[in-house]
Tab-separated table of C-alpha atoms in Angstrom:
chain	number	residue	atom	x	y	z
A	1	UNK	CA	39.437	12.683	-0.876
A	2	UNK	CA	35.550	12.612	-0.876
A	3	UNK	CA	35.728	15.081	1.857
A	4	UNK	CA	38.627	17.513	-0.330
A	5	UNK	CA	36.218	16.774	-3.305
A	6	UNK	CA	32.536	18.401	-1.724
A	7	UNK	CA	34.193	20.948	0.286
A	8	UNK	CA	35.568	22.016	-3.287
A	9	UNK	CA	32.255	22.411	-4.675
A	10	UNK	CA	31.058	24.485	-1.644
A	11	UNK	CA	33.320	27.054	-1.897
A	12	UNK	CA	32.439	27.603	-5.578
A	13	UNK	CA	28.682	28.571	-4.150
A	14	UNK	CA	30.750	30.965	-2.492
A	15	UNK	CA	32.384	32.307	-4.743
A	16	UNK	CA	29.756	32.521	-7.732
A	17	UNK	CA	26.647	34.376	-6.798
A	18	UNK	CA	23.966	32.256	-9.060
A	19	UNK	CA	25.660	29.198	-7.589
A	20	UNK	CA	24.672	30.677	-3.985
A	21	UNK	CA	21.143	30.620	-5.497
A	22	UNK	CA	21.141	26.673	-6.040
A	23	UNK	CA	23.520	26.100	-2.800
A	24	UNK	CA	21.131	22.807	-1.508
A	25	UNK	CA	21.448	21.299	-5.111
A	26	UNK	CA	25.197	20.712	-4.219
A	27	UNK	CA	24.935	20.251	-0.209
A	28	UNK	CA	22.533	17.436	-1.368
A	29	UNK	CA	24.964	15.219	-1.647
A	30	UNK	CA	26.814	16.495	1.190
A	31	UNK	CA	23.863	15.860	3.563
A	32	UNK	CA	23.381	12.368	2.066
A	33	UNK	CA	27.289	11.375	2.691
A	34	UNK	CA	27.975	13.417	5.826
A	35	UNK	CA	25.598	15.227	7.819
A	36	UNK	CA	23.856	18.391	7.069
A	37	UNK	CA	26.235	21.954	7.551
A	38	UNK	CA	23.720	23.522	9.891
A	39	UNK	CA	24.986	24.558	13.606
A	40	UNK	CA	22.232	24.900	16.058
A	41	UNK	CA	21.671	28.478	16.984
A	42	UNK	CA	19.372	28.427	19.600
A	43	UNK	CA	19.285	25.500	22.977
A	44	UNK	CA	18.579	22.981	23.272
A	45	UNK	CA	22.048	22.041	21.826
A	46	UNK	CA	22.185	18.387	21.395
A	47	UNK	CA	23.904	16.358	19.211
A	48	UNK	CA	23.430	13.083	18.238
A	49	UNK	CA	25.146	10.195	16.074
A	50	UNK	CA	21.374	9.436	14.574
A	51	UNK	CA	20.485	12.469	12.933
A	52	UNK	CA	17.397	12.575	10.464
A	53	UNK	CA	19.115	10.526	7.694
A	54	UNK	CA	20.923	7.732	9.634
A	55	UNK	CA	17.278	7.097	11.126
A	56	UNK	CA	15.601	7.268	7.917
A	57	UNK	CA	18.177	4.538	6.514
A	58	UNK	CA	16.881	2.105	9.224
A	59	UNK	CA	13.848	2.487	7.978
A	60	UNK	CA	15.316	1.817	4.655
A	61	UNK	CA	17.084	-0.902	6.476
A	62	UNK	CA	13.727	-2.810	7.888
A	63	UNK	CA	12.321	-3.275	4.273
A	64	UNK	CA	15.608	-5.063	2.733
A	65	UNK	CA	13.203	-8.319	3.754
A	66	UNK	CA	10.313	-7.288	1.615
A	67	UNK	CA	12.222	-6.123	-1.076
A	68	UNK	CA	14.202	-8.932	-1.253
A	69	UNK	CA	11.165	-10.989	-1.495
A	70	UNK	CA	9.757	-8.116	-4.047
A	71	UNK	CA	12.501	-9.136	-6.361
A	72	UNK	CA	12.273	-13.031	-5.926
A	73	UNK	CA	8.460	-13.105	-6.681
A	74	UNK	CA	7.819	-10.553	-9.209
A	75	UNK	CA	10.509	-12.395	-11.047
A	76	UNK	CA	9.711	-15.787	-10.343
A	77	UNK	CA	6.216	-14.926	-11.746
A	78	UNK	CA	7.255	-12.554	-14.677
A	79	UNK	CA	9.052	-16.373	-15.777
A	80	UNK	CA	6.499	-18.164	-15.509
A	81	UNK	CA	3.786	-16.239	-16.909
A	82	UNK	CA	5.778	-15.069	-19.961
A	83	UNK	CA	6.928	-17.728	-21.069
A	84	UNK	CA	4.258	-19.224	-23.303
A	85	UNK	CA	5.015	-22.471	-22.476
A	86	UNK	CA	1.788	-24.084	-20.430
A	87	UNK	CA	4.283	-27.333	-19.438
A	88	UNK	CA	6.207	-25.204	-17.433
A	89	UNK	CA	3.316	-23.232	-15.879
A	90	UNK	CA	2.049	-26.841	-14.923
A	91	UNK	CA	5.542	-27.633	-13.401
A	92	UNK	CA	5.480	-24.594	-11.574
A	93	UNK	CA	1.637	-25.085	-10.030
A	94	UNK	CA	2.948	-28.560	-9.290
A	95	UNK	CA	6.498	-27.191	-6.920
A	96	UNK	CA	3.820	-25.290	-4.625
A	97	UNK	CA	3.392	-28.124	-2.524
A	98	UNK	CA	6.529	-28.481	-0.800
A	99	UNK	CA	9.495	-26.585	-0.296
A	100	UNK	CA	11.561	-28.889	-1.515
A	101	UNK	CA	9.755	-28.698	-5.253
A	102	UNK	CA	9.788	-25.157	-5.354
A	103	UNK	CA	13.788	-24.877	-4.765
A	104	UNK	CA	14.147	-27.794	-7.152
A	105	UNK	CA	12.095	-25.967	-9.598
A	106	UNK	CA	14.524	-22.529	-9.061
A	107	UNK	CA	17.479	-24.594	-9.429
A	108	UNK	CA	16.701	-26.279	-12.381
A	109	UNK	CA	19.344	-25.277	-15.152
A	110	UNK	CA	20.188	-22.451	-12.935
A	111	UNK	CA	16.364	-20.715	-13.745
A	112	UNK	CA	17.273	-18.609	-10.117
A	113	UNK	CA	19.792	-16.939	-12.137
A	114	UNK	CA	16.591	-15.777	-15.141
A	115	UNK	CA	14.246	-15.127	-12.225
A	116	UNK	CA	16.507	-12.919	-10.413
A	117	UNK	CA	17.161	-10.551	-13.315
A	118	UNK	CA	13.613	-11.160	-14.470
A	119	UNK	CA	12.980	-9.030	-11.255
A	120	UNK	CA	15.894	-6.680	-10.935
A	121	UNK	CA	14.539	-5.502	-14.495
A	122	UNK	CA	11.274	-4.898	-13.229
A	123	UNK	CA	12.278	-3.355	-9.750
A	124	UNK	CA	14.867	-1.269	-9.900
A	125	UNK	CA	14.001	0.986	-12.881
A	126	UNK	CA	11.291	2.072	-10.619
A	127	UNK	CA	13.910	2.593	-7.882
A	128	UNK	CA	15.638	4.735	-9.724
A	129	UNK	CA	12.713	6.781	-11.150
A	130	UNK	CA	10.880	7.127	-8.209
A	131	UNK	CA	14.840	8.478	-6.319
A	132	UNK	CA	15.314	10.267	-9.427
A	133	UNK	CA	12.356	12.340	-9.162
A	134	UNK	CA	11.684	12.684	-6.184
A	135	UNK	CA	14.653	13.727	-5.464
A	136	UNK	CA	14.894	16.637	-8.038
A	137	UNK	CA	11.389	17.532	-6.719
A	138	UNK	CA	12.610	18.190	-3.183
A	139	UNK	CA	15.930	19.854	-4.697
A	140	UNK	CA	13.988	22.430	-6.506
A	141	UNK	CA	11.978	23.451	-3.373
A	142	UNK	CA	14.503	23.409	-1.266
A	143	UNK	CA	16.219	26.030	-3.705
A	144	UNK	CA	12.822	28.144	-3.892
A	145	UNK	CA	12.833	28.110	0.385
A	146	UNK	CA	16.724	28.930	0.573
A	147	UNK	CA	17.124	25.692	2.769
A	148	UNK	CA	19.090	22.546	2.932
A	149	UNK	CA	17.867	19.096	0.892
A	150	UNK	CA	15.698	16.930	3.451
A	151	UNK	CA	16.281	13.422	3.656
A	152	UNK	CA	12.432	12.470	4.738
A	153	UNK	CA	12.489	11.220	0.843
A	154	UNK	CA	14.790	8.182	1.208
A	155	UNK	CA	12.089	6.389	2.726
A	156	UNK	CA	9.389	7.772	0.218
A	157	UNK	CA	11.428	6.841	-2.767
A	158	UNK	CA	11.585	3.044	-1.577
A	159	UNK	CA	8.183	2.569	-0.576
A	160	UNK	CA	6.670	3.770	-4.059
A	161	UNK	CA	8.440	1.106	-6.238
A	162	UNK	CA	6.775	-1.559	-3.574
A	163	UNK	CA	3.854	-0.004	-3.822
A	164	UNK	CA	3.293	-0.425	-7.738
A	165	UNK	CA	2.265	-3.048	-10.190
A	166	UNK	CA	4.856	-4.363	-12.081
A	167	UNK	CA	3.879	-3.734	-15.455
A	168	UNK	CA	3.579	0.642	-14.331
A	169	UNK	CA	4.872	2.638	-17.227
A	170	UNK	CA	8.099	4.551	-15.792
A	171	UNK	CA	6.605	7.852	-17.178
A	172	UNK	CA	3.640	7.412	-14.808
A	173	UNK	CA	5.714	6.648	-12.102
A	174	UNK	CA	7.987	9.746	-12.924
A	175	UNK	CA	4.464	11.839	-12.594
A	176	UNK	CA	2.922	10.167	-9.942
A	177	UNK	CA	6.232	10.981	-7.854
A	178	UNK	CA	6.170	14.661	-8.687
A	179	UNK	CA	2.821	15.394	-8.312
A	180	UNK	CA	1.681	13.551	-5.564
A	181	UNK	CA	5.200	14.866	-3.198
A	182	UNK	CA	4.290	18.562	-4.264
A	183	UNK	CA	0.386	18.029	-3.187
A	184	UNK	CA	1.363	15.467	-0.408
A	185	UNK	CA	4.158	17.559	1.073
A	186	UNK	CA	6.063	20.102	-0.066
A	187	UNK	CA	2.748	22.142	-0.142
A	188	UNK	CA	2.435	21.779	3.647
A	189	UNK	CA	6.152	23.187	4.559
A	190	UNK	CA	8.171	19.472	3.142
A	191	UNK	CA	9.488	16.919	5.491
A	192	UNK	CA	7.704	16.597	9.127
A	193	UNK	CA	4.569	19.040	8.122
A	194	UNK	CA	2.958	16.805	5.903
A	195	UNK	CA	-0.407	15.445	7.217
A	196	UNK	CA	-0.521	12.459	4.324
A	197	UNK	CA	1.888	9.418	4.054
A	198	UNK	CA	3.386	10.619	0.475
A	199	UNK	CA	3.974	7.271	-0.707
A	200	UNK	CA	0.434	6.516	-0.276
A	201	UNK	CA	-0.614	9.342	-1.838
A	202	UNK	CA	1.428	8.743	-4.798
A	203	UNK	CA	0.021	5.610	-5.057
A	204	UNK	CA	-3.900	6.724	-4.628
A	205	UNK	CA	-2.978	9.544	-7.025
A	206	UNK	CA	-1.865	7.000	-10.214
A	207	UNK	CA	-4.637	4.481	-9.116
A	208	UNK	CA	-7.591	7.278	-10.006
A	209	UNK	CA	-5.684	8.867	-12.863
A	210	UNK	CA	-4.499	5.772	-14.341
A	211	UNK	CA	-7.086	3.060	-13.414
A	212	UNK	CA	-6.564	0.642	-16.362
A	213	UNK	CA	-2.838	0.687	-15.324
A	214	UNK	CA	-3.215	0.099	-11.654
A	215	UNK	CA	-5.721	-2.544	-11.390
A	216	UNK	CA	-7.146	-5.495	-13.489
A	217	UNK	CA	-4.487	-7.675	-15.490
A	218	UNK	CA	-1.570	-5.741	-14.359
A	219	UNK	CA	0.383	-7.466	-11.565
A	220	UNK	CA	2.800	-10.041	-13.429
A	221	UNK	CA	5.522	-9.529	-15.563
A	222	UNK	CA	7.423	-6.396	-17.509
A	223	UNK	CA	4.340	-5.912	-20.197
A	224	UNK	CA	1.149	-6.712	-19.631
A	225	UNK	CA	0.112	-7.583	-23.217
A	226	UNK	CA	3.372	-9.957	-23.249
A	227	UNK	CA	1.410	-11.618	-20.308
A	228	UNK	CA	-1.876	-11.606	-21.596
A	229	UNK	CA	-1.294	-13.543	-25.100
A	230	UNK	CA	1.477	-15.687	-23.194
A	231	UNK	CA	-1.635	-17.210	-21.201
A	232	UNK	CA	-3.712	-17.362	-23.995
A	233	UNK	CA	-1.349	-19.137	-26.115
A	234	UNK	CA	-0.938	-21.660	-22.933
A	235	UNK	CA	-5.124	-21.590	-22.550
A	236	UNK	CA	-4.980	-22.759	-26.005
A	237	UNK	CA	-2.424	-24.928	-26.313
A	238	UNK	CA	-3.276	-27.032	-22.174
A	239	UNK	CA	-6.541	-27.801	-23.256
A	240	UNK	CA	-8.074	-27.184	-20.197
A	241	UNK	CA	-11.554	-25.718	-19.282
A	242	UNK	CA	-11.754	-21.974	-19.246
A	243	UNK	CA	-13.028	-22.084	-16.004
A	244	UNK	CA	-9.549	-23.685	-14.829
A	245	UNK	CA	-7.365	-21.994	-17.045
A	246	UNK	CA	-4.505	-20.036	-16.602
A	247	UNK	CA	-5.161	-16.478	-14.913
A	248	UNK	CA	-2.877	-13.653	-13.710
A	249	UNK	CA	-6.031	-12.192	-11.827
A	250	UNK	CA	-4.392	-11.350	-8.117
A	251	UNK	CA	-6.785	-12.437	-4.937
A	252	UNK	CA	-8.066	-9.426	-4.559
A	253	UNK	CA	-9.359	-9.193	-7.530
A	254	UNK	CA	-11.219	-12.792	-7.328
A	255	UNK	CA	-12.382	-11.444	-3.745
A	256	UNK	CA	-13.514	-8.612	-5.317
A	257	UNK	CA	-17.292	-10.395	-6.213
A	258	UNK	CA	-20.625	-9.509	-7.012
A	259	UNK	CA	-23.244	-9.268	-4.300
A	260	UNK	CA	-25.515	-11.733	-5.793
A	261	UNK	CA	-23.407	-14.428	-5.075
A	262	UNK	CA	-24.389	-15.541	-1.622
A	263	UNK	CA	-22.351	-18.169	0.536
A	264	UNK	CA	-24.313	-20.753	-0.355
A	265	UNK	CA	-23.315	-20.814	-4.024
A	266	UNK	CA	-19.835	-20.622	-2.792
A	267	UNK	CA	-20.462	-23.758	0.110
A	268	UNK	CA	-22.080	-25.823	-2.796
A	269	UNK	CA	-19.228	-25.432	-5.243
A	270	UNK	CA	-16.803	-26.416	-2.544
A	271	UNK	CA	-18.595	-29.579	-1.999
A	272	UNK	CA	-17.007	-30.940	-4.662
A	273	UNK	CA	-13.777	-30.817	-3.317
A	274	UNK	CA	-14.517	-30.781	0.855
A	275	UNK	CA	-17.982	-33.108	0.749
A	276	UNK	CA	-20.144	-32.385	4.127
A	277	UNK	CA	-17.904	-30.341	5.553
A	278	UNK	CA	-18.718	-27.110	4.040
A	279	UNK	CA	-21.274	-24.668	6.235
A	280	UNK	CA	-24.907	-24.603	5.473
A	281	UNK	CA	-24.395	-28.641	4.239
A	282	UNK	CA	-27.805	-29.930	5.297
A	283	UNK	CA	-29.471	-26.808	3.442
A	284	UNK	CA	-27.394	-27.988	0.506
A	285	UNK	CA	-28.706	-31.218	0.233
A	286	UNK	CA	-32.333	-30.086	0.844
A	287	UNK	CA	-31.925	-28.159	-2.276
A	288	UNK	CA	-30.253	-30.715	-4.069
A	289	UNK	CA	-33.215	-33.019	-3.311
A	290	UNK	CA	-35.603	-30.707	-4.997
A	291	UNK	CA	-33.060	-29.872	-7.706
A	292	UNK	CA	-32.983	-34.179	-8.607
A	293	UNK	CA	-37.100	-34.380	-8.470
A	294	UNK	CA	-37.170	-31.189	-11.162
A	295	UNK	CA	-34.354	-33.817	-13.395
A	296	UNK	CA	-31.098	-32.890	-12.181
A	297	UNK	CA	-28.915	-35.705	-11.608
A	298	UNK	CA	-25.633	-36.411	-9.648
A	299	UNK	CA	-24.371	-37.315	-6.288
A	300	UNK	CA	-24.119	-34.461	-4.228
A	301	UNK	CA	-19.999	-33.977	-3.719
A	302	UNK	CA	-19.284	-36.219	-6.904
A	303	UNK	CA	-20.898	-33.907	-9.530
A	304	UNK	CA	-19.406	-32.940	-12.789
A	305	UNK	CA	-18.551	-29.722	-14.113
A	306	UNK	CA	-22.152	-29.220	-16.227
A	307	UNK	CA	-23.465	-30.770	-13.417
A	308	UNK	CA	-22.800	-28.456	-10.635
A	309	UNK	CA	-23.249	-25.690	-12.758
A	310	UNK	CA	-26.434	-26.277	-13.483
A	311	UNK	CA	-27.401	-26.972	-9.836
A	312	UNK	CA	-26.117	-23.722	-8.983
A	313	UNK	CA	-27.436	-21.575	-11.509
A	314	UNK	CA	-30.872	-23.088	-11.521
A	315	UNK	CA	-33.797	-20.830	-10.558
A	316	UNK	CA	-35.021	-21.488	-7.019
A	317	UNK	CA	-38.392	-22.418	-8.389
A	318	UNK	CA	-37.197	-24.952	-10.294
A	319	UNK	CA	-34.948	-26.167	-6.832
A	320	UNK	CA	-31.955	-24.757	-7.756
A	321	UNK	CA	-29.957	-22.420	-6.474
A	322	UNK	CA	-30.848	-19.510	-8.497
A	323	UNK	CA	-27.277	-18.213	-9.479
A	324	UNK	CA	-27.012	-16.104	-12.583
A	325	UNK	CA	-24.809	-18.170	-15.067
A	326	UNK	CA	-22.739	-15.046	-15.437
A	327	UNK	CA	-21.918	-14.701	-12.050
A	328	UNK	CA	-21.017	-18.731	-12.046
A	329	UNK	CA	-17.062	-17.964	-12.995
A	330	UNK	CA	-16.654	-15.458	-10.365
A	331	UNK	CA	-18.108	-17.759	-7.538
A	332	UNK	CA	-16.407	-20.332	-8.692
A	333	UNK	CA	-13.175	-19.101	-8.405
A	334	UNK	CA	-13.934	-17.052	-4.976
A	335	UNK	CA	-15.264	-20.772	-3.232
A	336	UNK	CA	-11.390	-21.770	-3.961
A	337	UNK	CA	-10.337	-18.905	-2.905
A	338	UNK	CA	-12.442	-18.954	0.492
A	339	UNK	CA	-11.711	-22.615	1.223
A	340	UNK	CA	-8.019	-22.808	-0.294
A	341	UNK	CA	-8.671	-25.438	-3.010
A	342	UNK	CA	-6.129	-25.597	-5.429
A	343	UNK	CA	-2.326	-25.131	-6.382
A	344	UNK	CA	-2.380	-21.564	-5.573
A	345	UNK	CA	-4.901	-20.831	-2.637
A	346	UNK	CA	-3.040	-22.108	0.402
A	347	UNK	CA	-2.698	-19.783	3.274
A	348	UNK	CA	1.552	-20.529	3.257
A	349	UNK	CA	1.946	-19.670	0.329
A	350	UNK	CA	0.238	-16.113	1.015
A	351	UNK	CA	2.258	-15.391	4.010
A	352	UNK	CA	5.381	-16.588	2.289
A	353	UNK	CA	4.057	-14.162	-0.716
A	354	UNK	CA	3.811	-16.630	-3.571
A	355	UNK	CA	0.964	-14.186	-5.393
A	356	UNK	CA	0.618	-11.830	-7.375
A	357	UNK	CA	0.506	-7.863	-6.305
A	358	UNK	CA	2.506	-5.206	-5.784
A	359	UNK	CA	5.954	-5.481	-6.175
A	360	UNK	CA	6.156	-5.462	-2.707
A	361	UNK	CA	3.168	-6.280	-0.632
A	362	UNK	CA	2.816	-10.385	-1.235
A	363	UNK	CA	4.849	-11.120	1.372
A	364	UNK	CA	2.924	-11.303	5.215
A	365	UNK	CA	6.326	-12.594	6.597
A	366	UNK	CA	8.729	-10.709	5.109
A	367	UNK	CA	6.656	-7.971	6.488
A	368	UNK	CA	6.251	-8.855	9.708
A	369	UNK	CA	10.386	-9.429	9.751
A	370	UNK	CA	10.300	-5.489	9.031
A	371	UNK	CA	7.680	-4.806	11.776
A	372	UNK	CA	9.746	-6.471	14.112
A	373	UNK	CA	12.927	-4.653	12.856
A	374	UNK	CA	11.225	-1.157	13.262
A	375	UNK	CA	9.990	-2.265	17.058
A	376	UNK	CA	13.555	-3.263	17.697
A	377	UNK	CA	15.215	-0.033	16.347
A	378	UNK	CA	12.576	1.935	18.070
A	379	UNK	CA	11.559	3.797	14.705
A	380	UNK	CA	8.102	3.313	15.348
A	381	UNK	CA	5.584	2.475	18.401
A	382	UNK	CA	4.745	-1.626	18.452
A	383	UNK	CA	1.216	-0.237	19.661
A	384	UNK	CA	0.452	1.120	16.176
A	385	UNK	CA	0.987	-2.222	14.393
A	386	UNK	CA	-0.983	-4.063	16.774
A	387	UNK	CA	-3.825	-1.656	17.081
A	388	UNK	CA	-4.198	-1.687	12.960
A	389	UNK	CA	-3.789	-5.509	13.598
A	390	UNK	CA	-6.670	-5.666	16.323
A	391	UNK	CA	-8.731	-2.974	14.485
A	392	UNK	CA	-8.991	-5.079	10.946
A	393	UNK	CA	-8.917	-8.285	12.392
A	394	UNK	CA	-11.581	-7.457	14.962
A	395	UNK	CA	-14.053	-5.709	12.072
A	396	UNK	CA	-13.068	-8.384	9.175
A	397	UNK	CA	-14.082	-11.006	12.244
A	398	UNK	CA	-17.386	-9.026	12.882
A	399	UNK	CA	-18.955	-9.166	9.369
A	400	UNK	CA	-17.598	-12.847	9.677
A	401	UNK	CA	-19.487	-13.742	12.873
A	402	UNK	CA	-22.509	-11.852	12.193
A	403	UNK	CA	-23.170	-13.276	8.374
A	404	UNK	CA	-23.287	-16.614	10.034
A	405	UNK	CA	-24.909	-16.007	13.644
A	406	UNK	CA	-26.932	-12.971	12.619
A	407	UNK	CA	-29.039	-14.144	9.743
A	408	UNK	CA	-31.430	-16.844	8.807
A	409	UNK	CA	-30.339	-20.246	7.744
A	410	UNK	CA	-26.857	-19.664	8.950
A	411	UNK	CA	-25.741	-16.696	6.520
A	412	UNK	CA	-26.568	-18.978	3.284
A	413	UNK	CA	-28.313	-16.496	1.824
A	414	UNK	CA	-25.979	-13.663	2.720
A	415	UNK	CA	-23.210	-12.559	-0.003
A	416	UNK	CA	-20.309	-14.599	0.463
A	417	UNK	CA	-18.058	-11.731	0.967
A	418	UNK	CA	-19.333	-11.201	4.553
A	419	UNK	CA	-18.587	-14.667	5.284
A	420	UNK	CA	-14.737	-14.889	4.200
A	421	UNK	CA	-12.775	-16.387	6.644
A	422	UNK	CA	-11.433	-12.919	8.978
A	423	UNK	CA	-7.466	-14.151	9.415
A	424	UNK	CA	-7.164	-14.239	5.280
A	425	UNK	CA	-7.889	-10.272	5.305
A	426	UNK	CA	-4.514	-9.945	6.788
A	427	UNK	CA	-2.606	-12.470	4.254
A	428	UNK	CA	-4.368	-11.660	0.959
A	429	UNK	CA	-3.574	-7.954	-0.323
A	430	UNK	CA	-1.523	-5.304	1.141
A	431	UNK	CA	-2.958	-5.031	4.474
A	432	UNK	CA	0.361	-6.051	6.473
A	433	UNK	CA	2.379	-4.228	3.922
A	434	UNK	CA	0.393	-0.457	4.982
A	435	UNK	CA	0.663	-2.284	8.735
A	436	UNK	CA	4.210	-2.342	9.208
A	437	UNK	CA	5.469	0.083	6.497
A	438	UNK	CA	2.426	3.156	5.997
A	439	UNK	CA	0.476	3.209	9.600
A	440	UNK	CA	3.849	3.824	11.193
A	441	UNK	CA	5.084	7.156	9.130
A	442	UNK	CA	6.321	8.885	12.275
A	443	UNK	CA	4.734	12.061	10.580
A	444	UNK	CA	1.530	11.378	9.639
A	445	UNK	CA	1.041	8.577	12.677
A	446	UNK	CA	-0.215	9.235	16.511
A	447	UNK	CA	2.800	9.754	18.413
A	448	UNK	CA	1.269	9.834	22.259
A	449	UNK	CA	0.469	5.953	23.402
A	450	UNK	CA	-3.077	6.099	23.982
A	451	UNK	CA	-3.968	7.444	20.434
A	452	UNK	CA	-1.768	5.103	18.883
A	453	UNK	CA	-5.156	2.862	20.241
C-alpha cells in the first residue's frame, strides 16, 4: 500500500512539468522509507543493505541512551526547580545520597509520571523544530541542485536538541538550524563536503548571537523566569544563607571563576568541611596564626560562617588571606565544587548526569554507552574517542601537576582553576558528550589511523 501510495506521487512529477521542478521534495520521503531511486551508472557497482540512511540511523540508534537520560533529567529538574516549594527541593537534595532515595523520591505519588512529561515537553518540541527545519532547508537545495534529499541530516537534527539549553526559544532554534546548515554545509556542496560538524556549528552560531539565551540562568526548566522567581520564592521562604541558597547555576558556570581567587582561598574554605586534609594545610595554619594575633578568632576547621569569611578576605598585611569580599561567593562555591562537598557535587552523580546542562550532555555514562555502541557498529574509529580522551585528560592533568609542582609554596598562590582536579574535566560539562557524539562526524573527522592520533 505504502509502496502503491509513493510510486503514485512519482508519476505525477512525471506527468506535471513544475512538479518535475520540486521532484526531491516528494522522493524525500521515498528515500527516508525505502532507499534512494538512483542506479549506479558508472563501476564500481556495489550494493549494499547499509546504504547512507540505514547507517545514519545507527548513529541515531547509539544516542537513544543519552536521550533517554536527556528526558529523565531535564524533567526531573524542570520539577523540582519550578515548583516553588523549597520542602521539596530539600527532599530532593536529600534522595542524592543513595539510589534507593532517589527512586523512592520518583515514585512517590507516581511524580515519574510529572517528570517524564515535564521533559517530553521540553525535548521534543525541539526535535521537531530542529527535523522540521532542517529538513525543509536541505529540501529546498536539493531542488535548486536538481538532486535527491540527503539523509546526512537525521543525525544533525538529533544532535541539536541535545545540544541546547532547555529554556531555548523554538524560534531561535528554527534560525539557528537554517542558518548555521546553509553556512555549515550546504554552502560547501551538502552532505560529505562539509568541513564543520553542523550541529556544532548551529550551536556556536546561537551561543554568539544569542548569548543571554545560551548561557547564565538558562539550563533548568521550560521558562527561565518561571525558574528564577520559583527559587527566589524558596530563598525566601527556607531561610537559609544566600551563600547556601538555592541556585540553578550549572558547574561550569561555578568553574567558570575569577583569577584572583588562588587555591589557597579555595583549600581554606574546604577546611571547614575536610580539616588537615586539604593541600597547602600547614601554610593555612601559618596564616591563621597571624590572622588570630591581628584579633581573629576561631579554631581553624571549626570556624563559622563570618568567621571564615573574614579570614579569607582579610588583607595579607593584616594576616589574612587577602581575598576580595566580592570574589568570596564565587570561591566559595568553586572549593565545593573542587572537593565535592555537598548534596550536589559528588563525582556519581556527574557521570550518572544528575546536573544541570544541555539537554543532553549531563550524562558521562550514558555517553560512554553510545561510544561503545558506535565502536561496536563500526560507525566511527575507537582511536578518535580515546585520542580526544588522552589529549584533554593529558593537558587538564598538566596545568594540574604543574600549579602544584611548578610553583612556590605548592601552587597556593596560583588561581585555583589550574589546580582542579584533571578526571572532573571529563565529568563536568559536555566534554564526553562532543567525545563520543561531535569528534567522530565521519565527515569532518580524520579517517586514516594515525591522524585519528
Amino acid at each position: 500500500m505504502l509502496r502503491k501510495l509513493l510510486d503514485y506521487q512519482m508519476s505525477l512529477c512525471e506527468k506535471n512539468k513544475f512538479l518535475a521542478k520540486i521532484r526531491p521534495a516528494f522522493s524525500a520521503l521515498d528515500n527516508f522509507m525505502y532507499e534512494a531511486p538512483v542506479n549506479t551508472k558508472t563501476g564500481p557497482h556495489i550494493r549494499d543493505a547499509v546504504d547512507l540512511k540505514r547507517w545514519m540511523i545507527l548513529v541515531v540508534v547509539a544516542m537513544i541512551p543519552a536521550i533517554i537520560v536527556a528526558i529523565w533529567n531535564t524533567g526531573l529538574q524542570s520539577f523540582v526547580y519550578s515548583s516553588g516549594d523549597y520542602r521539596l527541593m530539600d527532599e530532593y537534595l536529600a534522595c542524592l545520597g543513595s539510589f534507593e532515595d532517589y527512586f523512592a523520591f520518583a515514585g512517590k505519588d507516581n511524580r515519574w509520571m510529572t517528570i517524564l512529561k515535564e521533559g517530553s515537553l521540553i525535548f521534543f518540541p525541539i526535535v521537531l523544530v530542529s527535523y522540521a527545519f532542517g529538513g525543509l532547508t536541505e529540501v529546498i537545495f536539493a531542488i535548486f541542485r536538481g538532486h535527491e534529499v540527503a539523509e546526512g541530516f537525521l543525525v544533525t537534527g538529533m544532535l541539536v536538541p541535545l545540544v541546547m539549553p532547555p529554556t531555548i526559544p523554538l524560534w531561535m532554534v528554527a534560525v539557528g538550524v537554517v542558518i548555521g546548515v546553509i553556512l555549515s554545509k550546504e554552502l560547501f556542496g551538502g552532505t560529505g563536503m562539509n568541513i564543520v560538524n553542523p550541529a556544532l556549528s548551529i550551536r556556536a552560531l546561537l551561543f554568539f548571537g544569542y548569548p543571554t539565551r545560551t548561557s547564565g540562568e538558562v539550563w533548568v526548566g521550560r521558562d527561565a523566569s518561571v525558574v528564577r522567581n520559583s527559587l527566589l520564592k524558596m530563598n525566601n521562604e527556607s531561610g537559609r544563607p544566600l551563600i547556601d541558597g538555592y541556585t540553578q547555576a550549572s558547574k561550569l558556570n561555578q568553574f567558570n571563576v575569577s583569577p584572583d581567587i588562588k587555591q589557597i582561598h579555595v583549600d581554606t574554605i574546604a577546611s571547614n568541611n575536610l580539616g588537615s586534609d586539604v593541600r597547602n594545610y600547614d601554610l593555612i595554619q601559618q596564616y591563621f596564626t597571624k590572622w588570630k594575633e591581628t584579633g581573629g578568632e576561631g579554631t581553624l576547621g571549626q570556624l563559622t560562617a563570618d568567621q571564615l569569611k573574614g579570614f579569607v578576605t582579610t588583607p595579607l598585611a593584616e594576616g589574612g588571606l587577602g581575598l576580595s569580599a566580592g570574589n568570596y561567593f564565587d570561591a566559595y562555591h568553586f572549593s565545593a565544587l573542587q572537593n565535592g562537598i555537598g548534596e550536589t557535587n559528588g563525582d556519581w552523580l556527574f557521570l550518572l548526569g544528575n546536573k544541570v546542562g544541555s539537554i543532553g550532555e549531563t550524562s558521562g555514562i550514558a555517553c560512554l554507552l553510545g561510544g561503545l555502541m558506535i565502536a561496536y557498529f563500526g560507525l566511527s574509529s575507537w582511536r578518535t574517542m580515546i585520542a580526544f580522551l588522552i589529549g584533554a585528560f593529558g593537558c587538564a592533568s598538566l596545568f594540574e601537576w604543574g600549579s602544584q609542582f611548578l610553583t612556590a609554596d605548592g601552587g597556593a598562590w596560583t588561581a585555583a582553576q589550574y589546580g582542579f582536579p584533571a578526571y572532573k574535566m571529563l565529568i563536568l560539562g559536555g566534554l564526553a558528550f562532543g567525545l563520543v557524539y561531535m569528534a567522530t562526524d565521519p565527515v569532518s573527522s580524520p579517517d586514516r589511523s594515525g591522524s585519528m592520533w
